JSON list of C-alpha atoms in Angstrom, two decimals:
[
{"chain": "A", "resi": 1, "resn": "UNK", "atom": "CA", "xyz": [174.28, 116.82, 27.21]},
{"chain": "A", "resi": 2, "resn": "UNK", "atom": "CA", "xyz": [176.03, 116.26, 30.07]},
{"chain": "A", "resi": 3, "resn": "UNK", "atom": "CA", "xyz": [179.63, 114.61, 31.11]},
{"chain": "A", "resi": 4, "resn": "UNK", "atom": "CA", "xyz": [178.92, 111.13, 31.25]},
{"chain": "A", "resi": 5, "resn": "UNK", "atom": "CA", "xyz": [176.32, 111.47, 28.16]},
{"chain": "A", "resi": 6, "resn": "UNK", "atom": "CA", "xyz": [179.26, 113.39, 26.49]},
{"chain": "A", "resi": 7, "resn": "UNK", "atom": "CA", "xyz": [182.01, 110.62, 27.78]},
{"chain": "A", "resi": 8, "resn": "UNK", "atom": "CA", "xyz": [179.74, 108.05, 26.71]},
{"chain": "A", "resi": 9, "resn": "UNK", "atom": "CA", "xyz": [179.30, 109.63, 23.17]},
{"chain": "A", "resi": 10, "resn": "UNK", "atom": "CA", "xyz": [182.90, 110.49, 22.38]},
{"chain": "A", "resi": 11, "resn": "UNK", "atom": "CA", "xyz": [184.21, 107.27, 23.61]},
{"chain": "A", "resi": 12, "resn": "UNK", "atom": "CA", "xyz": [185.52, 106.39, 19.72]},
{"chain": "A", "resi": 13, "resn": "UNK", "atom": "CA", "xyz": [188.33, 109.11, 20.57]},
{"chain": "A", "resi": 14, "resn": "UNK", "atom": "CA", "xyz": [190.20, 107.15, 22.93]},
{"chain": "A", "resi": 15, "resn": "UNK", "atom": "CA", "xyz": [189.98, 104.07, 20.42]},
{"chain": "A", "resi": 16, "resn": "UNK", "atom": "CA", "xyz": [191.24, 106.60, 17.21]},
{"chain": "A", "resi": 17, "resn": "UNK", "atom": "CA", "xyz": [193.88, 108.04, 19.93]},
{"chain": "A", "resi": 18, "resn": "UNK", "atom": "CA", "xyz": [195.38, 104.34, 20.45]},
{"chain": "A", "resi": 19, "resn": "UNK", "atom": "CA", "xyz": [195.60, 103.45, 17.01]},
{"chain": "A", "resi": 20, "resn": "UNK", "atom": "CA", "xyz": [197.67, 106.59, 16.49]},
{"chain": "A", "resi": 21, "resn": "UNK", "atom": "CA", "xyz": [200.08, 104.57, 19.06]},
{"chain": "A", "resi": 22, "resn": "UNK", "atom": "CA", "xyz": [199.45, 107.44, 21.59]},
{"chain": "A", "resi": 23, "resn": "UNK", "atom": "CA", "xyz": [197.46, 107.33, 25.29]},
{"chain": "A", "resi": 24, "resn": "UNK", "atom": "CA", "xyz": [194.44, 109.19, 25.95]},
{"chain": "A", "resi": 25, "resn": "UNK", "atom": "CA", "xyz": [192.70, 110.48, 29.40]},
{"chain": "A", "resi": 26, "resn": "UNK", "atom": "CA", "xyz": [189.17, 111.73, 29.16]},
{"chain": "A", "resi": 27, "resn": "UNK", "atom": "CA", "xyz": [187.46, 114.04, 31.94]},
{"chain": "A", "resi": 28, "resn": "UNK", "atom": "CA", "xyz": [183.67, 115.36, 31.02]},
{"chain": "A", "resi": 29, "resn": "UNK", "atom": "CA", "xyz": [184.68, 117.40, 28.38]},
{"chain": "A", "resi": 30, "resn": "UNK", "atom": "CA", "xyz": [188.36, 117.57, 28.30]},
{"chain": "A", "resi": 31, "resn": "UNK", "atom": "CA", "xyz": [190.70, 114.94, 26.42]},
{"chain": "A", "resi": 32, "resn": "UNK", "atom": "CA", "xyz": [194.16, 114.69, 27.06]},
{"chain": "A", "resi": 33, "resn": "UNK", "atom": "CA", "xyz": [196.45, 113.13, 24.75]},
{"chain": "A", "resi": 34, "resn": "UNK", "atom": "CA", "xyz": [199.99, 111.83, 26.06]},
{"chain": "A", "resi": 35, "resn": "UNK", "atom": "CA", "xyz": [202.73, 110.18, 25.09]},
{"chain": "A", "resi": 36, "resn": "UNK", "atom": "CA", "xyz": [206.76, 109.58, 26.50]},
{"chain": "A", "resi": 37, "resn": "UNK", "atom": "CA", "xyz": [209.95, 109.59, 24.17]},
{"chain": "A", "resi": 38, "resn": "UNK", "atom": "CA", "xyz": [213.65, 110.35, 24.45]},
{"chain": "A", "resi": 39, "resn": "UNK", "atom": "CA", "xyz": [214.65, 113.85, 23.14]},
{"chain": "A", "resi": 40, "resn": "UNK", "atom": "CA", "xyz": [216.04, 113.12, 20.22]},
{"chain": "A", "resi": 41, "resn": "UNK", "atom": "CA", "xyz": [212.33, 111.48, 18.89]},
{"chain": "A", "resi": 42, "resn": "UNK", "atom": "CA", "xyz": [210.67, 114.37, 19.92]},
{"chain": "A", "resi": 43, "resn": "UNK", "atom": "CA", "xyz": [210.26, 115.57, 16.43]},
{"chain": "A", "resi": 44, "resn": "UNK", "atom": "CA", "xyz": [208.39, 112.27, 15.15]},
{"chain": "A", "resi": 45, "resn": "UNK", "atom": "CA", "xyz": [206.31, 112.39, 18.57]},
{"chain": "A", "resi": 46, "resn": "UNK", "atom": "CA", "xyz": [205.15, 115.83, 17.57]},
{"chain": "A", "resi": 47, "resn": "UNK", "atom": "CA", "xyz": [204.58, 114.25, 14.08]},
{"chain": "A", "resi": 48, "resn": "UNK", "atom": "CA", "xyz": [202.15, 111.98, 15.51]},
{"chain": "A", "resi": 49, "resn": "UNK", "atom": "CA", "xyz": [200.18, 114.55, 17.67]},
{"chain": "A", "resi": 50, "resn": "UNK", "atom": "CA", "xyz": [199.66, 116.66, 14.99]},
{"chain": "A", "resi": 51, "resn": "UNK", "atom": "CA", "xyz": [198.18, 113.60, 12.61]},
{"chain": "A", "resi": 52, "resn": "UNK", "atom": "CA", "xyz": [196.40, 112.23, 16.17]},
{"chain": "A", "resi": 53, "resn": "UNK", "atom": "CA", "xyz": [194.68, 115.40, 16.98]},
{"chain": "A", "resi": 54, "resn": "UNK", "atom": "CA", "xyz": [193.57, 116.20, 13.11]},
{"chain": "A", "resi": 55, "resn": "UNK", "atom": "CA", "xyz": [192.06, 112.64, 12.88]},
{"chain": "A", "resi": 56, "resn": "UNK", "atom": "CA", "xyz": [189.83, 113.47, 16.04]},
{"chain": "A", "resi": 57, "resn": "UNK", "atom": "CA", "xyz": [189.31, 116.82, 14.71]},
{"chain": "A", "resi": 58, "resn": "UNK", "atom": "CA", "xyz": [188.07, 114.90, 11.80]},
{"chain": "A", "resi": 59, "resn": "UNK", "atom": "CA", "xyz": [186.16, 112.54, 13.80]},
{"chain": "A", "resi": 60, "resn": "UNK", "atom": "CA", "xyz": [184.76, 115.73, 15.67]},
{"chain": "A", "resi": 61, "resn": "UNK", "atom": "CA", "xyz": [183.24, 117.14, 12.63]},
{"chain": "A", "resi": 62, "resn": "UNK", "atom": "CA", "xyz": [181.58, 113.85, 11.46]},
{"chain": "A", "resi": 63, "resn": "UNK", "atom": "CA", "xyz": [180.11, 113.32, 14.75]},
{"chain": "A", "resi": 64, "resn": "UNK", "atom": "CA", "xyz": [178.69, 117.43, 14.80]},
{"chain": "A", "resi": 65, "resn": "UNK", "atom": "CA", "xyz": [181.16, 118.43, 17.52]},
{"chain": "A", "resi": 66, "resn": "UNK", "atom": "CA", "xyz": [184.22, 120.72, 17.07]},
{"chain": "A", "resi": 67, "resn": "UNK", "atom": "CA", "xyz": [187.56, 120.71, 18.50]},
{"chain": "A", "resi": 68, "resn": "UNK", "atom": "CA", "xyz": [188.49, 124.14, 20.04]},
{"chain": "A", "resi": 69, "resn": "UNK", "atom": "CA", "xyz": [192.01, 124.75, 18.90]},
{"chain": "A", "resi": 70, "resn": "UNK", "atom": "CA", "xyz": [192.48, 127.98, 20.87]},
{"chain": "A", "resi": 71, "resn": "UNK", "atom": "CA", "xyz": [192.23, 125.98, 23.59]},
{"chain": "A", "resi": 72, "resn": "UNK", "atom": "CA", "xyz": [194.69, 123.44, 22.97]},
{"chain": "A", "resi": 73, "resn": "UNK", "atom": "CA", "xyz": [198.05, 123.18, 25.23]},
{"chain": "A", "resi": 74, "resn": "UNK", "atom": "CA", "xyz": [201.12, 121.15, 24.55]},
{"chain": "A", "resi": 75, "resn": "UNK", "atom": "CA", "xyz": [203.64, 120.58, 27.40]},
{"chain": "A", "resi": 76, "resn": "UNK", "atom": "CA", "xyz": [207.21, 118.82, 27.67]},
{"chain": "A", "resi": 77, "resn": "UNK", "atom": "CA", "xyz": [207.62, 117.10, 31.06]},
{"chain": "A", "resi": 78, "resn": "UNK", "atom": "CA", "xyz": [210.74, 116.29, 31.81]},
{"chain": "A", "resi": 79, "resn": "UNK", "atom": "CA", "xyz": [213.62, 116.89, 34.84]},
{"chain": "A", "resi": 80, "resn": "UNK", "atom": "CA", "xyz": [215.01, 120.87, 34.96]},
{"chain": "A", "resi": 81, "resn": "UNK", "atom": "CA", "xyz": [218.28, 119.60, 33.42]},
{"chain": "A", "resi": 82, "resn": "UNK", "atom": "CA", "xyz": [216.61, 118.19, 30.47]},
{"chain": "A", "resi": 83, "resn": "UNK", "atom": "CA", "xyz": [214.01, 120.81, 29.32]},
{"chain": "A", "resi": 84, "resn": "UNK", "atom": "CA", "xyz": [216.66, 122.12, 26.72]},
{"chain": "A", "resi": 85, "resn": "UNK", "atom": "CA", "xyz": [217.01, 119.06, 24.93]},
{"chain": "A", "resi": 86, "resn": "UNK", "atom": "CA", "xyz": [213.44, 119.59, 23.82]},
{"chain": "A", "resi": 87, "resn": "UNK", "atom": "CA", "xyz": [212.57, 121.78, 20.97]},
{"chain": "A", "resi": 88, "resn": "UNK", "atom": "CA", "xyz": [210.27, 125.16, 21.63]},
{"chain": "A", "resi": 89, "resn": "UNK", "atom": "CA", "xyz": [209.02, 124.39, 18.12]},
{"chain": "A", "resi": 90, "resn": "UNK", "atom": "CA", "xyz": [204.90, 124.79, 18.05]},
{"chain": "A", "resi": 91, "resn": "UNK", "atom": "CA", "xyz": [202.40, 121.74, 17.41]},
{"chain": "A", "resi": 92, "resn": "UNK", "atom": "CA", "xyz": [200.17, 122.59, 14.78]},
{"chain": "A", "resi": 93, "resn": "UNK", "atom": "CA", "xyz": [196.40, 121.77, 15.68]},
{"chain": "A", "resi": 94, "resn": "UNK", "atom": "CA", "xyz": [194.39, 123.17, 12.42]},
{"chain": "A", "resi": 95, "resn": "UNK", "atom": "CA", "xyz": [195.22, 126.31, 12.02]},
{"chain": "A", "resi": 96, "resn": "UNK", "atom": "CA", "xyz": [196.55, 127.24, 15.06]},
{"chain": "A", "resi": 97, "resn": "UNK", "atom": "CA", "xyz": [199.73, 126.89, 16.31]},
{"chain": "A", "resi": 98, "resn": "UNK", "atom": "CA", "xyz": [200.44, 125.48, 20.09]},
{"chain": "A", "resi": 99, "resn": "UNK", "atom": "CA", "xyz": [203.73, 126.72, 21.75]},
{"chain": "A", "resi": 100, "resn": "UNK", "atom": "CA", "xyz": [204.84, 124.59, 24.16]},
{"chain": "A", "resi": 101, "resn": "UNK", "atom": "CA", "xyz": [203.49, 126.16, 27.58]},
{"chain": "A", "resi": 102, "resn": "UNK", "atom": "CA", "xyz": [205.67, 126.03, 31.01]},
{"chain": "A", "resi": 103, "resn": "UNK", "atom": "CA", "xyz": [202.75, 124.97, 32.99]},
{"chain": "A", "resi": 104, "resn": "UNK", "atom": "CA", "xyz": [199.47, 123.76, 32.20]},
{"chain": "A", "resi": 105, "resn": "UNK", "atom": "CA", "xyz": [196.11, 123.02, 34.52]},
{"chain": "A", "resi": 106, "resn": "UNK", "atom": "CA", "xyz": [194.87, 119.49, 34.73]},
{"chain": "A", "resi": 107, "resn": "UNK", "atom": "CA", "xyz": [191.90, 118.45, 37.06]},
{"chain": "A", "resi": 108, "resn": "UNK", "atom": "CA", "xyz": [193.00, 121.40, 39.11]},
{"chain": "A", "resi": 109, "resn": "UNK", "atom": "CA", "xyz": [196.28, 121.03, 39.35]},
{"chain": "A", "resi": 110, "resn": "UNK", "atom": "CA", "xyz": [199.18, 123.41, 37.71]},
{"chain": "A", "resi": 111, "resn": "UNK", "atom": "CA", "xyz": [201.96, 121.01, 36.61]},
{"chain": "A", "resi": 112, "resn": "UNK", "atom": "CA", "xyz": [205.12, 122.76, 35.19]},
{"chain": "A", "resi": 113, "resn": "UNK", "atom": "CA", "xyz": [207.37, 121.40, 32.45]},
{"chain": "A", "resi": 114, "resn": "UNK", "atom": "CA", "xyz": [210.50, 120.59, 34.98]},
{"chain": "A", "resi": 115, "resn": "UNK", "atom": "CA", "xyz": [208.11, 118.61, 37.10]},
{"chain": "A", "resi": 116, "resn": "UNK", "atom": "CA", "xyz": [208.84, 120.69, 40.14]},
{"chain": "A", "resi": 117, "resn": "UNK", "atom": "CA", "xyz": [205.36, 121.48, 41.46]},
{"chain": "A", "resi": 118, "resn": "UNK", "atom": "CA", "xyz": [206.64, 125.06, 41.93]},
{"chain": "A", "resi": 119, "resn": "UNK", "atom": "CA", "xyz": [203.78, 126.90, 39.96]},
{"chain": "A", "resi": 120, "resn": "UNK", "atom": "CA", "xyz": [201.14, 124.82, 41.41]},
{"chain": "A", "resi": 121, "resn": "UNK", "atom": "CA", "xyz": [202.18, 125.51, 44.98]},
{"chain": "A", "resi": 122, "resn": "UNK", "atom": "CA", "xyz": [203.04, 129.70, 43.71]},
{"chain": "A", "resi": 123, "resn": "UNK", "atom": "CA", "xyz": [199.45, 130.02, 42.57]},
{"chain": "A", "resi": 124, "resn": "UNK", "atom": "CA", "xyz": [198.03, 127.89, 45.72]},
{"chain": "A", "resi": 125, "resn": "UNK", "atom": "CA", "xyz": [199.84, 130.20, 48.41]},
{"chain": "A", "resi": 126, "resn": "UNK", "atom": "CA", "xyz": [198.25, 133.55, 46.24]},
{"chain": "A", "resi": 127, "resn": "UNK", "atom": "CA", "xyz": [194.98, 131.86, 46.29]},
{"chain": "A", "resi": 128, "resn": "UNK", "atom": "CA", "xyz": [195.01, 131.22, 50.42]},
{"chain": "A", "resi": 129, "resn": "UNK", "atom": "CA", "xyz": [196.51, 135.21, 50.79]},
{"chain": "A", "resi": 130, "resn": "UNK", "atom": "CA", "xyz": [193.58, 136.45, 48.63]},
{"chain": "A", "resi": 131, "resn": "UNK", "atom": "CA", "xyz": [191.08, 134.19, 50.89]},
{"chain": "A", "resi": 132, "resn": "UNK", "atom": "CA", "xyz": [192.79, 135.60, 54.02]},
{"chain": "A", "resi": 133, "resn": "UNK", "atom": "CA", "xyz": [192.75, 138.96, 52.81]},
{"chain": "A", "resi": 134, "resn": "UNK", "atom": "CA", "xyz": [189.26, 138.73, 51.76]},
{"chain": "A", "resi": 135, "resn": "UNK", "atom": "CA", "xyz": [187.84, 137.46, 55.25]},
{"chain": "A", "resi": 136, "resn": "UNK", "atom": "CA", "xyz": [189.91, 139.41, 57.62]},
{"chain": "A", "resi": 137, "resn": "UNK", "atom": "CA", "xyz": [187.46, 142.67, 57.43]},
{"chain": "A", "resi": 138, "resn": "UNK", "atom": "CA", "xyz": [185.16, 139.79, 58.89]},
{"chain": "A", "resi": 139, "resn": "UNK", "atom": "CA", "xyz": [186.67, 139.26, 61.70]},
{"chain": "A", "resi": 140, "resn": "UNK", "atom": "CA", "xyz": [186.54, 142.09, 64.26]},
{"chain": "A", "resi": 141, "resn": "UNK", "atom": "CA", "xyz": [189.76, 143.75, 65.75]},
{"chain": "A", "resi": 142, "resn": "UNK", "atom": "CA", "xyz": [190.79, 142.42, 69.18]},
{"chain": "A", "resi": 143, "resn": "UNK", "atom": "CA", "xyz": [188.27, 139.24, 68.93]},
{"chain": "A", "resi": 144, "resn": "UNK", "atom": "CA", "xyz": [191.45, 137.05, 68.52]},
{"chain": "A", "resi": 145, "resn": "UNK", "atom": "CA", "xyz": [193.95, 136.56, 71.36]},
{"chain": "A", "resi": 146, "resn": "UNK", "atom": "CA", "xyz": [197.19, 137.55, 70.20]},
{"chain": "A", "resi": 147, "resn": "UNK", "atom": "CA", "xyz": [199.45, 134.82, 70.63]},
{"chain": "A", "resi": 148, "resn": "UNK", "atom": "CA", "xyz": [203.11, 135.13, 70.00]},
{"chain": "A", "resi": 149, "resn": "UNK", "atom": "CA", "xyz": [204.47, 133.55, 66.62]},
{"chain": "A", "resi": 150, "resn": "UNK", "atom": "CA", "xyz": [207.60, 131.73, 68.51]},
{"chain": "A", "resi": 151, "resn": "UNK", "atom": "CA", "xyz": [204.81, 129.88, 71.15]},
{"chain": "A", "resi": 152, "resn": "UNK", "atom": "CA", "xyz": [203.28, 128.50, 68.25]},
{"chain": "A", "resi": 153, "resn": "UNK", "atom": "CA", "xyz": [206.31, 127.36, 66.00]},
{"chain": "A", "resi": 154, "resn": "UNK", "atom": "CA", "xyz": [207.42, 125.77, 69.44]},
{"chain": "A", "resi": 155, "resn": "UNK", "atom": "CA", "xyz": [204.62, 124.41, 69.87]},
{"chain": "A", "resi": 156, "resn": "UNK", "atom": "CA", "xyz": [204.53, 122.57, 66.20]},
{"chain": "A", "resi": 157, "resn": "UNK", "atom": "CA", "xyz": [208.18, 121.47, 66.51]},
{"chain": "A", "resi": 158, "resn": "UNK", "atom": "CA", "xyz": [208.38, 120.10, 70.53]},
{"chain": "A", "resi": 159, "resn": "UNK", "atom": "CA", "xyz": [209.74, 117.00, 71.05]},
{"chain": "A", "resi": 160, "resn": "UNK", "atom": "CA", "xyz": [208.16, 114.01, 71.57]},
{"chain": "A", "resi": 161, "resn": "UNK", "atom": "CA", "xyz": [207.33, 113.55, 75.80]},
{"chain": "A", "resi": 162, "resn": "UNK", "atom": "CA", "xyz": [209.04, 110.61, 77.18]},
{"chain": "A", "resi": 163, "resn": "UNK", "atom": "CA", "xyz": [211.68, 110.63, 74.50]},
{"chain": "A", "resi": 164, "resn": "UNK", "atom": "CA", "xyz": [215.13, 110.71, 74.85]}
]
């Protein structure tokens, strides 16, 4: 089957998501499940993700697909100041438990729990070094002409002609 057959089929899950009072995002085969409260309601939020995901896990079964609990992730967004005013206590999806990860990957993107982009742009930079790395044998030694590091920094940070 293939995504938009898949989308198409397991469109009921955004509708059994709602009803649970929670938001929904579907990608081919990935469903993402999302909601926004103050700290102090975290624990009934948690409440209702547990009962949300069980119902589609339900829904799942009836419809001969299963949910992959292992592969489950639950995340707290919120600003670096915040993040200890949410609890580190797990979300249980079946029988497994989900501890709250500090980053997670969506569409491609790493988004960390304090919002700050950081691990996205960590794992980014190691990805370009490991691309340069791997393509420099392909480039033969002395093909390049060496041009000094300052020309080209002053070169990206010169000042606009006729100026002040």
């Amino acid at each position: 089957m293939g995504p938009f057959l898949f989308v198409m089929y397991t469109a009921d899950v955004v509708n059994i998501v709602e009803r649970q009072g929670l938001s929904a995002h579907q990608y081919a085969d990935d469903i993402q499940v999302y909601s926004r409260c103050r700290p102090n309601d975290s624990a009934s939020l948690c409440r209702n993700l547990g009962g949300c995901i069980e119902h589609v896990a339900s829904w799942m079964g009836m419809n001969r697909l299963q949910l992959n609990a292992a592969k489950t992730e639950f995340i707290w967004f919120a600003p670096s100041g915040r993040c200890h005013q949410f609890p580190s206590d797990q979300l249980a999806v079946g029988s497994v438990q989900a501890t709250p990860a500090a980053s997670v990957r969506d569409l491609g993107v790493y988004l960390d729990n304090n919002m700050s982009m950081r691990s996205h742009v960590t794992r980014l930079v190691c990805t370009c070094f490991g691309f340069g790395r791997s393509t420099q044998p392909c480039i033969p030694p002395g093909s390049l002409n060496r041009v000094p590091a300052s020309a080209g920094v002053r070169a990206g940070v010169s000042p606009l002609q006729g100026g002040r």
